[in-house]
């Protein structure tokens, strides 16, 4: 299993902590592309309202934009300057939509601080709204009827990982406890389930290897058990695999010293 951390420093520190706890691990850095696709509509607010009559899912976005507009302008007087931090909230992308529209429309002077030149009417504000492709049933119709354009964004990012090379349940749980202070909750949960699945699979393989001394027989017996089901109090894991994946996992178990594979023979 492996944990993803946000920085190289966290990667190094987590690896050190795991090593101090006697948990085998290695670090890995990867450069990865992240691709996102959106359909974009750029119109005045009142035009978007008209479009929303044909596509009701736009209403929710317009309501969020209206709330962001009111929050930004309700306590901002004409001629008054404000810091960006006072107006922008990273958790609310709609505020960025509104601020961008205000700047592009000439309502805000953008310097060291933002100065409100004049208050706009929301209906006249030109907004650029993004929608996930999953929201739309007929993409061609939506592009045509709503005058929408397709936008693809490519982001090149460096990712940092710490891979734990253990299959014993106690060491996996210990690694998860240590990593909790370094990784996101999503990464922690994913790593935990991967660790549990690999531990269970290793136990089944080692049990079969006690009686199946030939690799092809072991793999055949293992495939006949697919999926392997792990049930907890509230969760359930269905473990699927193919022959090539098992071949690689046997090599991993051999590297860790749990078994030996030579040709078609296996020793535990």
Short mmCIF file of N, CA, C and O in Angstrom, two decimals, residues 32 39 49 61 64 72 82 110 118 121 164 178 182 230 233 239:
data_model
loop_
_atom_site.label_atom_id
_atom_site.label_comp_id
_atom_site.label_asym_id
_atom_site.label_seq_id
_atom_site.Cartn_x
_atom_site.Cartn_y
_atom_site.Cartn_z
N UNK A 32 2.74 13.59 -12.92
CA UNK A 32 1.52 13.07 -13.51
C UNK A 32 0.69 14.19 -14.14
O UNK A 32 0.70 15.32 -13.68
N UNK A 39 -17.91 21.90 -19.87
CA UNK A 39 -18.64 22.70 -20.85
C UNK A 39 -18.84 24.08 -20.24
O UNK A 39 -19.25 24.20 -19.08
N UNK A 49 -30.39 32.94 -17.11
CA UNK A 49 -31.69 32.61 -16.53
C UNK A 49 -32.61 32.05 -17.61
O UNK A 49 -33.33 31.07 -17.39
N UNK A 61 -26.66 26.42 -10.06
CA UNK A 61 -25.44 27.21 -10.20
C UNK A 61 -25.75 28.71 -10.14
O UNK A 61 -25.01 29.48 -9.49
N UNK A 64 -26.28 29.80 -6.57
CA UNK A 64 -25.00 29.89 -5.86
C UNK A 64 -24.26 31.17 -6.24
O UNK A 64 -23.67 31.84 -5.38
N UNK A 72 -20.52 39.39 -1.57
CA UNK A 72 -19.40 40.26 -1.90
C UNK A 72 -19.81 41.74 -1.85
O UNK A 72 -19.09 42.59 -1.32
N UNK A 82 -10.74 46.99 -0.78
CA UNK A 82 -10.71 45.78 0.05
C UNK A 82 -9.57 44.88 -0.39
O UNK A 82 -9.22 44.83 -1.57
N UNK A 110 -8.32 46.82 -10.24
CA UNK A 110 -7.49 45.75 -9.68
C UNK A 110 -6.07 46.25 -9.49
O UNK A 110 -5.28 46.34 -10.43
N UNK A 118 -17.99 51.10 -9.28
CA UNK A 118 -19.44 51.31 -9.29
C UNK A 118 -20.12 49.96 -9.05
O UNK A 118 -19.57 48.92 -9.35
N UNK A 121 -25.52 45.80 -11.70
CA UNK A 121 -26.74 45.01 -11.60
C UNK A 121 -26.37 43.58 -11.95
O UNK A 121 -25.69 43.33 -12.94
N UNK A 164 4.49 1.37 1.60
CA UNK A 164 4.76 0.47 2.72
C UNK A 164 4.84 -0.95 2.19
O UNK A 164 3.90 -1.43 1.54
N UNK A 178 0.55 5.97 11.95
CA UNK A 178 1.65 6.94 11.81
C UNK A 178 1.36 7.92 10.67
O UNK A 178 1.60 9.12 10.79
N UNK A 182 0.06 12.90 8.24
CA UNK A 182 0.74 13.40 7.05
C UNK A 182 -0.12 13.42 5.80
O UNK A 182 0.17 14.19 4.88
N UNK A 230 -13.90 -10.03 2.11
CA UNK A 230 -13.50 -9.67 3.48
C UNK A 230 -14.62 -8.82 4.06
O UNK A 230 -14.96 -7.77 3.51
N UNK A 233 -17.28 -5.05 10.40
CA UNK A 233 -18.55 -4.71 11.05
C UNK A 233 -19.44 -3.86 10.14
O UNK A 233 -20.64 -4.05 10.09
N UNK A 239 -12.36 -8.81 -3.36
CA UNK A 239 -11.01 -8.78 -3.91
C UNK A 239 -10.96 -9.59 -5.20
O UNK A 239 -11.15 -10.81 -5.19
#
